[in-house]
Coordinates of C-alpha atoms and ligand atoms in Angstrom, one line a residue:
X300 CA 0.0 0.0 0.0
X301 CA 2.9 2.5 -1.0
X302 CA 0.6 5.0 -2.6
X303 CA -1.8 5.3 0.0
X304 CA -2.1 7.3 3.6
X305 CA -3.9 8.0 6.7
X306 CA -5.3 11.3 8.2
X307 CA -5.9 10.8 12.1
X308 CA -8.4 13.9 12.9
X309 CA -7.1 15.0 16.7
X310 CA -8.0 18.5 16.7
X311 CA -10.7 18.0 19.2
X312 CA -10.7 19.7 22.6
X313 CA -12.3 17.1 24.9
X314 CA -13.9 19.8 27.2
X315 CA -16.1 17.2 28.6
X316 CA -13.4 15.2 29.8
X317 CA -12.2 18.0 31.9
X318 CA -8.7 17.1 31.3
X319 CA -5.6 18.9 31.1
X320 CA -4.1 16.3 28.4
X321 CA -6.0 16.8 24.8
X322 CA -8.6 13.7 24.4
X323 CA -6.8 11.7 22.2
X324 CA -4.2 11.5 24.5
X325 CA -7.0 10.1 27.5
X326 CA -6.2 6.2 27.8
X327 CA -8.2 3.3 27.3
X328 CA -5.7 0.5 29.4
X329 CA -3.3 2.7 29.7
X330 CA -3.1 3.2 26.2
X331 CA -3.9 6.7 24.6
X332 CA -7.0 6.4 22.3
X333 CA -4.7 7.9 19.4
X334 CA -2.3 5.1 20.0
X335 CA -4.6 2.2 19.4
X336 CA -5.4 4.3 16.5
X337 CA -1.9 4.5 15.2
X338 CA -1.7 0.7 15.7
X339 CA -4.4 -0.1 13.8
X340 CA -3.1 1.9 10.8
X341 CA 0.3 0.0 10.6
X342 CA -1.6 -3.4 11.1
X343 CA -3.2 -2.4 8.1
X344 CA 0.1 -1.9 6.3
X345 CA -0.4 2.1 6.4
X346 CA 2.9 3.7 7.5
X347 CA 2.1 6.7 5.6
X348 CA 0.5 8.8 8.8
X349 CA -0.6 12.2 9.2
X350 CA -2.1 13.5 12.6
X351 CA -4.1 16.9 12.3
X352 CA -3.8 18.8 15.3
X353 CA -5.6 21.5 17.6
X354 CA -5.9 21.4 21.1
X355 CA -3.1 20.2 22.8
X356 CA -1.2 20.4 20.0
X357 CA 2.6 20.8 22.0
X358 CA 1.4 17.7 23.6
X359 CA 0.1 15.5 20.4
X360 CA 3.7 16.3 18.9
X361 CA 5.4 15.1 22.2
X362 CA 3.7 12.1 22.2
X363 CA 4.2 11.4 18.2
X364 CA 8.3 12.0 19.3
X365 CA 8.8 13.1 15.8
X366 CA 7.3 10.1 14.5
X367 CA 4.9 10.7 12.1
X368 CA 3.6 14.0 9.9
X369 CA 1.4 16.4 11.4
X370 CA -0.9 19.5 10.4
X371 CA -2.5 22.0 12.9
X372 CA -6.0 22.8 12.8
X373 CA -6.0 26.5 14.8
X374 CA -9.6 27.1 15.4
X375 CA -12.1 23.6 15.0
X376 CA -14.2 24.3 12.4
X377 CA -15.8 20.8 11.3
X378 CA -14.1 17.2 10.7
X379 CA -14.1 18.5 6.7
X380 CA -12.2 21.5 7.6
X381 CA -9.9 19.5 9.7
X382 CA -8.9 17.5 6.6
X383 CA -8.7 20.8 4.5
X384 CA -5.3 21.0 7.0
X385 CA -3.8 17.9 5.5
X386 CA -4.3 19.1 1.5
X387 CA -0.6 19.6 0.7
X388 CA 0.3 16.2 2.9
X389 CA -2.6 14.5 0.6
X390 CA -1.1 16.0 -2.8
X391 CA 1.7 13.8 -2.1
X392 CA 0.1 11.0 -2.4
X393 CA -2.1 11.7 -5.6
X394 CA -3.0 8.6 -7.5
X395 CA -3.5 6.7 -4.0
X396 CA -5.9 6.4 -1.5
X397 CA -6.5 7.9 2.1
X398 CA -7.9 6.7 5.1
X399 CA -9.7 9.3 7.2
X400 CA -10.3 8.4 10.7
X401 CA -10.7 9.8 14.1
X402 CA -8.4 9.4 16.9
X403 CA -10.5 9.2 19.8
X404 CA -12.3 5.9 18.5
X405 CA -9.9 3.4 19.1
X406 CA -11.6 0.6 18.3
X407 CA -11.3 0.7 14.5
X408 CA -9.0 -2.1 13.5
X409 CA -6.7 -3.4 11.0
X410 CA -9.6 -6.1 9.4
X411 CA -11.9 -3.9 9.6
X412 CA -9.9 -1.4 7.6
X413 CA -8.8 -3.6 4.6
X414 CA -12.1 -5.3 4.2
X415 CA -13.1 -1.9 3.9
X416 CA -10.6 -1.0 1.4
X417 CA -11.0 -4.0 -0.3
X418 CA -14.8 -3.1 -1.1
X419 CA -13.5 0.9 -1.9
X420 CA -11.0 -0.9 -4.6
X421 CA -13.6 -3.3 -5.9
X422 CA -15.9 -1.2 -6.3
X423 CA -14.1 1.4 -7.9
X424 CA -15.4 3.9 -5.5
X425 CA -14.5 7.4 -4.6
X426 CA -15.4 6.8 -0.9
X427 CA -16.6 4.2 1.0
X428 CA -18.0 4.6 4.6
X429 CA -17.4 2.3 7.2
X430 CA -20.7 2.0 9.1
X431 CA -21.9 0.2 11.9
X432 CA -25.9 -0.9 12.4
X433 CA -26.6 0.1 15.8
X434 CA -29.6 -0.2 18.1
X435 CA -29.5 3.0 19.3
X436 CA -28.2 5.4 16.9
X437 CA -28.5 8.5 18.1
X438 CA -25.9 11.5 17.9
X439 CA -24.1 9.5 14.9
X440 CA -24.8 10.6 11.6
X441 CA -27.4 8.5 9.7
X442 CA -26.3 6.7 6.0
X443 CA -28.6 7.5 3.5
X444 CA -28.7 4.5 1.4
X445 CA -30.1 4.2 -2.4
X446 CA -30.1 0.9 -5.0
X447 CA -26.8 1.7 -6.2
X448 CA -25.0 2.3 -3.1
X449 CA -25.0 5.1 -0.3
X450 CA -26.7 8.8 -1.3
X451 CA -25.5 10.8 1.5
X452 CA -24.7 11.2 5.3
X453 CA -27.0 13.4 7.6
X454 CA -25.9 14.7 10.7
X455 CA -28.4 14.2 13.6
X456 CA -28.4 17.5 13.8
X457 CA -29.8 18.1 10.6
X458 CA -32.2 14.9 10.2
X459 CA -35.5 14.7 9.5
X460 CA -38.2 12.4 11.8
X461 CA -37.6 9.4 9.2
X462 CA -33.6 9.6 8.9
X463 CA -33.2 9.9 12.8
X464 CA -35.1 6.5 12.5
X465 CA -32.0 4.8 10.1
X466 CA -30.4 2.4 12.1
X467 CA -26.5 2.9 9.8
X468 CA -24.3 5.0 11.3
X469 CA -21.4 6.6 10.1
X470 CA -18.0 5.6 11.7
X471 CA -16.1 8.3 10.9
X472 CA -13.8 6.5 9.0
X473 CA -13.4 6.5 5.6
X474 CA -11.4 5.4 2.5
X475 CA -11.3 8.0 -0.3
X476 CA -9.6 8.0 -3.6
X477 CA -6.9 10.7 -2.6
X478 CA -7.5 13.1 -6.1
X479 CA -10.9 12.8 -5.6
X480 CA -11.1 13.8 -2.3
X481 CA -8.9 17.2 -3.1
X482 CA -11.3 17.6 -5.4
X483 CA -14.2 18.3 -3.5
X484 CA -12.4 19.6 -0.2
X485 CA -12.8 22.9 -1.9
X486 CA -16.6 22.9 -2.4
X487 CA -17.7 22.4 1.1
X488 CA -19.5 24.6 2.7
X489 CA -20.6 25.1 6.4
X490 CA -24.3 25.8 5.6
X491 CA -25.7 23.6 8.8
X492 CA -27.1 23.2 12.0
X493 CA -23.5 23.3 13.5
X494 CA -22.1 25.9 11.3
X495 CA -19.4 23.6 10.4
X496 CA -17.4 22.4 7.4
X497 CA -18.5 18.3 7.5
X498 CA -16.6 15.7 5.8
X499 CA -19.8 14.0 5.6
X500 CA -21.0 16.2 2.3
X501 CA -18.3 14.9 0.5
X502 CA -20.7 12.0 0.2
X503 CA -23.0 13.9 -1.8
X504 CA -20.5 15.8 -3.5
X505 CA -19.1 13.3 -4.9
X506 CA -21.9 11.8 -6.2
X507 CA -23.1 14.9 -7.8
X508 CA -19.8 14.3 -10.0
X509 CA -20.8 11.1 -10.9
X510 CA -18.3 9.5 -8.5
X511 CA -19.4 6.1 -7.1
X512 CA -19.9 6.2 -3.2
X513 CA -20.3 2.9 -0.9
X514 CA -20.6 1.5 2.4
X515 CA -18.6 -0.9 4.4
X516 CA -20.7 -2.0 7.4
X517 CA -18.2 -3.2 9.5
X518 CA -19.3 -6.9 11.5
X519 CA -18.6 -5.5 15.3
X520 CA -20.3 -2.0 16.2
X521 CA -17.5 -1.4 18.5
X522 CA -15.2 -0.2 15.7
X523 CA -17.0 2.9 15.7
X524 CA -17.6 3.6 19.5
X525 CA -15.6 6.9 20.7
X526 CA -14.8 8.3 24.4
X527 CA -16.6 12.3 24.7
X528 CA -16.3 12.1 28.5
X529 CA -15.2 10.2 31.5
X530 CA -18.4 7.8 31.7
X531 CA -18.0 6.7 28.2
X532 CA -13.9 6.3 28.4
X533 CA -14.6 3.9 31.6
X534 CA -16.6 2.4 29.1
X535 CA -14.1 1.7 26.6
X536 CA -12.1 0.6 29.3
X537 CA -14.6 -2.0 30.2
X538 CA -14.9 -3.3 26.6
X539 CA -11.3 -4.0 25.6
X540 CA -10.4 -5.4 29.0
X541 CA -12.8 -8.1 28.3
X542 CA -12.1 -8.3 25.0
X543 CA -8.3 -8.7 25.6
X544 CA -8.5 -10.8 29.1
X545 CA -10.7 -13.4 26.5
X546 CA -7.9 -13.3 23.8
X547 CA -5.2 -14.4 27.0
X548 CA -7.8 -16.8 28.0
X549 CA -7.8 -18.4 24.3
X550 CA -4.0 -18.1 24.6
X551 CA -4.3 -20.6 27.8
X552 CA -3.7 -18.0 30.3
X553 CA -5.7 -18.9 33.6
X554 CA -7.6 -16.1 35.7
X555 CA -9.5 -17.5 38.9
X556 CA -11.9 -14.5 38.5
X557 CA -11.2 -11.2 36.5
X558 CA -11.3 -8.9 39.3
X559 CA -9.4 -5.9 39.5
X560 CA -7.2 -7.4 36.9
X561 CA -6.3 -4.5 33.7
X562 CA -4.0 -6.1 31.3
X563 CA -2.7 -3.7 28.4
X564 CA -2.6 -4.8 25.1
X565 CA 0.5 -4.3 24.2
X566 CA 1.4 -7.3 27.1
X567 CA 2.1 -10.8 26.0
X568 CA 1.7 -13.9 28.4
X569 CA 2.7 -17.4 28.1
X570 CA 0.1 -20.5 28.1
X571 CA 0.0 -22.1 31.8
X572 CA 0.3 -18.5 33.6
X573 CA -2.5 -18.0 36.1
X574 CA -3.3 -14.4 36.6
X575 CA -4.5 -13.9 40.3
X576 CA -7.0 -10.8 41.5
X577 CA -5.7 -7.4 41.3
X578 CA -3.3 -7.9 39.1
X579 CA -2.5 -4.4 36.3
X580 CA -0.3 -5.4 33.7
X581 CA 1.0 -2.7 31.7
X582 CA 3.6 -1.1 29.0
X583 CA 5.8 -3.7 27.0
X584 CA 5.4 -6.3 30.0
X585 CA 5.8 -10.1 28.7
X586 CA 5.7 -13.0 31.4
X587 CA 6.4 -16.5 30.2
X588 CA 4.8 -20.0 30.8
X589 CA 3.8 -21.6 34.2
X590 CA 3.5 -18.3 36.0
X591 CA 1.1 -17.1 39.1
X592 CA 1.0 -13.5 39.0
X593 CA -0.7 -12.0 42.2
X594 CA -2.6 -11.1 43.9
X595 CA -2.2 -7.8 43.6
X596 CA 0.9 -7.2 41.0
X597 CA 1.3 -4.2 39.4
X598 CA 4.4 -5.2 36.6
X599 CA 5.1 -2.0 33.9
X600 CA 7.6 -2.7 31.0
X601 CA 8.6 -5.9 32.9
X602 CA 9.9 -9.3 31.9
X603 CA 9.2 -12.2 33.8
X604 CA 10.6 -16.2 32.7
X605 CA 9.1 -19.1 33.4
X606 CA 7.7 -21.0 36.0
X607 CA 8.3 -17.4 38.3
X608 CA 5.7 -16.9 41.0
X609 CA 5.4 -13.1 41.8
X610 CA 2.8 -12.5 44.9
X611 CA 1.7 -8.7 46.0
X612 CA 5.1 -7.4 43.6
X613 CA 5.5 -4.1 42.1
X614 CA 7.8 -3.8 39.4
X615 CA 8.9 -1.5 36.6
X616 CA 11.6 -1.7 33.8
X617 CA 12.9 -5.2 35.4
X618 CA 13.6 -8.3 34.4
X619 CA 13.0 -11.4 36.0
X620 CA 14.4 -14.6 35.0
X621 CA 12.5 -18.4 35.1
X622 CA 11.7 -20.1 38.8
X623 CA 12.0 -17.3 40.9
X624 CA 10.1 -16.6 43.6
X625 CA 9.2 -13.0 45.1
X626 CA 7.1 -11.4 47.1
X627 CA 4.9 -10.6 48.9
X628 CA 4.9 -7.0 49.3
X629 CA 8.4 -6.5 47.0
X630 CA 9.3 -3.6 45.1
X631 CA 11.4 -4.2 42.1
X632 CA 12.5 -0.2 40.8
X633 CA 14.1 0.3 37.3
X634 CA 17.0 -1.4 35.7
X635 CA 16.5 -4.5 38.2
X636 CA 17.9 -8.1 36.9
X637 CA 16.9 -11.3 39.3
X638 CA 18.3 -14.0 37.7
X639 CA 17.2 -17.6 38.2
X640 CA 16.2 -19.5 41.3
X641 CA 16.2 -16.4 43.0
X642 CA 14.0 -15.8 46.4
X643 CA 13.1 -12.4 47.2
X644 CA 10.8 -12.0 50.2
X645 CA 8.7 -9.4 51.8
X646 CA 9.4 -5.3 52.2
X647 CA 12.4 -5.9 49.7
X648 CA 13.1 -2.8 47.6
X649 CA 15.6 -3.6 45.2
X650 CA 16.5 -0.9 42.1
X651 CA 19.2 -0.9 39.3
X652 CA 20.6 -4.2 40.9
X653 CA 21.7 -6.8 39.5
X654 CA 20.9 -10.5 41.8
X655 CA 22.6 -13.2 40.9
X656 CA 21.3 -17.2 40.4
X657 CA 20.3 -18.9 43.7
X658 CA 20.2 -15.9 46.2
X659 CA 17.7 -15.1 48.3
X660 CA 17.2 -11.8 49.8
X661 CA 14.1 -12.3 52.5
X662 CA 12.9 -9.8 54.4
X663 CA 13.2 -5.9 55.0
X664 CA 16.6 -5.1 53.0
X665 CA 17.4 -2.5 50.2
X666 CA 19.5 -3.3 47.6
X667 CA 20.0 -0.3 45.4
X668 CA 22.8 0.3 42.5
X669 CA 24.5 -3.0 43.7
X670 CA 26.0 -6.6 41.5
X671 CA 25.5 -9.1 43.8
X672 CA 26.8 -12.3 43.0
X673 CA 25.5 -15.9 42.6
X674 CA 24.0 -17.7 46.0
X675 CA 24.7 -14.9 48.5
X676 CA 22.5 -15.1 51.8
X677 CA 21.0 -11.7 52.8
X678 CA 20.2 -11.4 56.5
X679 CA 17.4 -9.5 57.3
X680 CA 17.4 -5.9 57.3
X681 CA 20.4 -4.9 55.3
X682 CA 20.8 -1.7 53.6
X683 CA 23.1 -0.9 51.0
X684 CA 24.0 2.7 51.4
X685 CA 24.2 4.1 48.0
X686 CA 24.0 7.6 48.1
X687 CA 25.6 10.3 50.1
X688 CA 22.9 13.4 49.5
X689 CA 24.6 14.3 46.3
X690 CA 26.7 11.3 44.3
X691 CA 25.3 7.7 43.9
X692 CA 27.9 4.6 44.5
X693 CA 27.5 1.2 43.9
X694 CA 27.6 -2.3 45.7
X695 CA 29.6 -5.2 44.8
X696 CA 29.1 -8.5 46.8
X697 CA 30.6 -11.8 44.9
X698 CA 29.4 -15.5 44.9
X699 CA 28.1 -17.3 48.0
X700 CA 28.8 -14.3 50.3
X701 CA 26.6 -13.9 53.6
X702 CA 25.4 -10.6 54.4
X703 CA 24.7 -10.7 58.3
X704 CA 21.4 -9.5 59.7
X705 CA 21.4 -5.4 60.0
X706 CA 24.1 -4.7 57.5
X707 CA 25.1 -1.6 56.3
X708 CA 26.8 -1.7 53.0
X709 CA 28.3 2.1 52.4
X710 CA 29.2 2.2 49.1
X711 CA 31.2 2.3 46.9
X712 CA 32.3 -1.0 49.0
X713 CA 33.2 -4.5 47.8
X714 CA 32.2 -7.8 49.8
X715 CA 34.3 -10.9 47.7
X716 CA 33.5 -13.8 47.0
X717 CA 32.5 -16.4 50.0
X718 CA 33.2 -13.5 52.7
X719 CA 31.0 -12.9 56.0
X720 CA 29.9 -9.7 57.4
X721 CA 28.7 -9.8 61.4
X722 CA 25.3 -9.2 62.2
X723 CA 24.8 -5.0 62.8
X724 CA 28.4 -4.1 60.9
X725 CA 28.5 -1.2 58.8
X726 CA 30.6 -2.2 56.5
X727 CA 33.0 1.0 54.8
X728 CA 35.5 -1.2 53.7
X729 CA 36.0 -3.5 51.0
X730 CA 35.7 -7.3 52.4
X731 CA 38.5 -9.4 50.9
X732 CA 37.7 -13.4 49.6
X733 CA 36.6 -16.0 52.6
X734 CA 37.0 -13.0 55.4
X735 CA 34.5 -12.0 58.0
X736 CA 34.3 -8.2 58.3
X737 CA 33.2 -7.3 62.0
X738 CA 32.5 -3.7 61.5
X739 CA 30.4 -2.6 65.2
X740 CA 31.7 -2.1 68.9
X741 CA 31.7 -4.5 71.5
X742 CA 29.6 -5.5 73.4
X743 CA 30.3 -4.9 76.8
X744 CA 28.2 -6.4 79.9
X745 CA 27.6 -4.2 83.6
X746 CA 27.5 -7.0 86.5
X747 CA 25.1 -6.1 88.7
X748 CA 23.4 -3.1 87.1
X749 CA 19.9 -3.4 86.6
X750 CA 19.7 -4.9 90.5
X751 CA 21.4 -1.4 91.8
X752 CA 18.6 0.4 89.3
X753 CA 15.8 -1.0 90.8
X754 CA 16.8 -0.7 94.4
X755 CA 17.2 2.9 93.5
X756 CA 13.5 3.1 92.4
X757 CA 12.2 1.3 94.7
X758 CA 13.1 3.2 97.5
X759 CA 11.8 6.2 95.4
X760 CA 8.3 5.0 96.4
Ligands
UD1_904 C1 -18.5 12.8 13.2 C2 -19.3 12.6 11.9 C3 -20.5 11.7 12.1 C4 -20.0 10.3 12.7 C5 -19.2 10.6 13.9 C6 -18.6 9.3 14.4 C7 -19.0 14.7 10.7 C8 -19.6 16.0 10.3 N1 -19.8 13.9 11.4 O1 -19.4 13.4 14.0 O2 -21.2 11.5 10.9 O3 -21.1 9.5 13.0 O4 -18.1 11.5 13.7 O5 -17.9 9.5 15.6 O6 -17.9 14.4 10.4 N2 -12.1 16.9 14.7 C9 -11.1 17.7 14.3 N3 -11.3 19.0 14.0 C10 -12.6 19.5 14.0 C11 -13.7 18.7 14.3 C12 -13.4 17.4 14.7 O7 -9.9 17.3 14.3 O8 -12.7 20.7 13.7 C13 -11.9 15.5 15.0 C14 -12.2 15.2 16.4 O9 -11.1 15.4 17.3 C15 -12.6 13.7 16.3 C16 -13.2 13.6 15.0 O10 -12.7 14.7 14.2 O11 -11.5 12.9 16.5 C17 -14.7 13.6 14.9 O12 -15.1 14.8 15.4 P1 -16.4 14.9 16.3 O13 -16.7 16.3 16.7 O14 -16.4 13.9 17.4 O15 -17.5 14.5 15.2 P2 -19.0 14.1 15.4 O16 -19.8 15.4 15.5 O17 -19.1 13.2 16.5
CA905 CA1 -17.7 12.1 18.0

């Protein structure tokens, strides 16, 4: 599909959303509606984007990182104004065809987009409408149909008793031969109820040129559903959860029940994970085979092996290798790597750390900026002291070390391999191979004390 494009319409303000971000930027699974959009395009073999934008525009642009085109609509004067913005990106694609859609309807997808092209091609027409027959129709605009095809589009706005009655709705998405589309840009006017410029008379346009016009009614009606406010977005939300917790579910992913459990879709499981309650899954997380995730795991850009049981465990940007074990209550911070037969246990923090196969950190320690080695023992409660208020150091401890209960680690400090620290050391020195660093004061025991103590008291009273 060299010759052909898209135009994502994302002018719009999304007052009723009383957001700061634009709407197209408000997230359906932690996805931004315009993103689901974008994906949809390049499943359907369009890499030719353009994004017209409006409110929000800085924003739209930061998100897009350069990625693809864009045109600014200033002032929102109608979806056929919008793609008035887009004319000279069109011209360069003459002899093609263009996609219109919207990009706070994220539910338009790839099939339904070449089925759709393939009836446009087919039928040799100038536009063809994706529709949707819905139950309740209203606020959509209404297709006109004739015998030979589609005669029009009328907004609900503008209907009549008998159109508001027409059950096919327009999408807002459409296929138009490019040139023919340029052609009639130009003629529309914004003689309506709104007072806008609607891409919807190209329709009749169009026709009046003795251009061919048709319909793809598209099998699902979600394709066309969009997000105006808060109450529609939790909607959406709703929808593709179920829709993507099914596709897992097909995929041999277990779920006990489904509660409290949002999985993203860009997020890929293996077959033989179970999925436990409370459970969000998000960014470019992928967990293998043989997995119990939860309860209550939030993982974000994560990677998790096989046969790796993580219960009550937040992580982000980590990576987790097969048959380890963590949790509960464990938080894994960016740039974490826990190899293999690892056990991490509960009110662990561990960040930009690197755990070797086989150890097992188990309760109450922090491991931060540290390369800890292969089978090392942490006692609980030791901190590795990594920053001094102004410069971050890091920890080194080598293979089969034991960390004694309470330690302090001041970095930048090196433990070797096979050495001990005593229980309550702070350890500011490196620890050479096989030695035991005892890094606290004596202890020193008072005969007799506490018995001259209370005999003092005592005779208080
Ligand atoms: C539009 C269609 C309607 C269709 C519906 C599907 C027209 C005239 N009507 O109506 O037939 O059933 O979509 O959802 O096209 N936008 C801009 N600039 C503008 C106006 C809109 O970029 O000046 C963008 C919006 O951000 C949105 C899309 O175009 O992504 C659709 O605009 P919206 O105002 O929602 O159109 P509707 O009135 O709902
Ligand atoms: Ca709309």
């Amino acid at each position: 599909m060299q010759d052909n494009c898209a135009v994502i319409l994302a002018a719009g303000d999304g007052k009723r959303m009383k957001s700061k971000k634009p709407k197209v930027l408000c997230e359906v699974l932690f996805t931004p509606m315009l993103a689901w959009v974008i994906a949809s395009c390049e499943q359907a073999e369009l890499t030719n984007l353009c994004v017209v934008t409006g409110n929000g525009a800085d924003q739209v642009e930061a998100f897009l990182e350069g990625n693809y085109r864009t045109v600014l609509q200033s002032e929102r004067r109608g979806t056929g104004h919008a793609v008035m913005m887009a004319r000279e990106y069109l011209r360069e694609f003459a002899g093609g065809n263009v996609l219109v859609l919207c990009g706070d309807a994220p539910f338009m997808d790839a099939g339904t987009i070449q089925s759709a092209l393939e009836v446009h091609t087919r039928q040799n027409n100038a536009v063809t409408v994706i529709t949707a027959e819905l139950d309740e129709p209203g606020g959509y605009g209404r297709i006109l149909r004739n015998d030979s095809g589609i005669a029009g589009i009328v907004e609900q706005k503008d209907a009549d008793e008998d159109q508001l009655l027409i059950r096919e709705v327009n999408s807002g998405t459409y296929w138009f031969k490019t040139d023919d589309l340029l052609a009639v840009l130009e003629e529309l006017t914004c003689d309506n109820a709104q007072g806008e410029y609607y891409l919807t008379d190209t329709v009749a346009l169009l026709l009046n040129k003795g251009k061919k016009a048709g319909a793809y009614c598209a099998d699902n009606s979600d394709v066309i559903l969009g997000a105006n406010d808060r109450k529609t977005l939790c909607e959406l939300n709703e929808i593709a959860r179920d829709r993507i917790l099914e596709a897992h579910m097909a995929n041999g992913v277990e779920f006990v029940t489904t509660d409290g459990v949002v999985i993203a879709p860009s997020v890929q499981i293996g077959a033989g994970t179970t999925i436990l309650p409370g459970t969000i899954l998000r960014g470019y997380t992928e967990i293998g085979e043989n997995c119990v995730i939860g309860p209550n795991t939030l993982l974000e850009d994560t990677f998790v092996g096989d046969d790796t049981v993580l219960n009550a465990v937040q992580a982000y940007q980590s990576k987790v290798h097969s048959q380890v074990k963590i949790g509960p209550f464990t938080h894994l911070r960016p740039g974490s790597e826990i190899k293999s037969h690892v056990k991490i246990g509960d009110f662990v923090e561990v960040k930009n750390s690197v755990i070797g196969e086989g150890t097992a950190v188990a309760h109450l320690t922090y491991v931060g900026d540290s390369d800890v080695g292969k089978n090392v023992n942490f006692g609980c409660g030791t901190v590795t002291v990594n920053y001094d208020g102004v410069n971050k150091f890091r920890t080194q401890i080598g293979d089969d070390a034991f960390i004694g209960c309470n330690t302090n680690l001041v970095a930048p400090v090196k433990v070797g391999n096979g050495a001990y620290t005593a229980a309550g050391s702070t350890v500011t020195k490196d620890v050479p191979d096989g030695a035991l660093a005892i890094a606290r004061s004596k202890q020193e025991n008072k005969e007799g004390f506490a018995e001259r103590k209370l005999r003092d008291r005592k005779k208080k009273v």
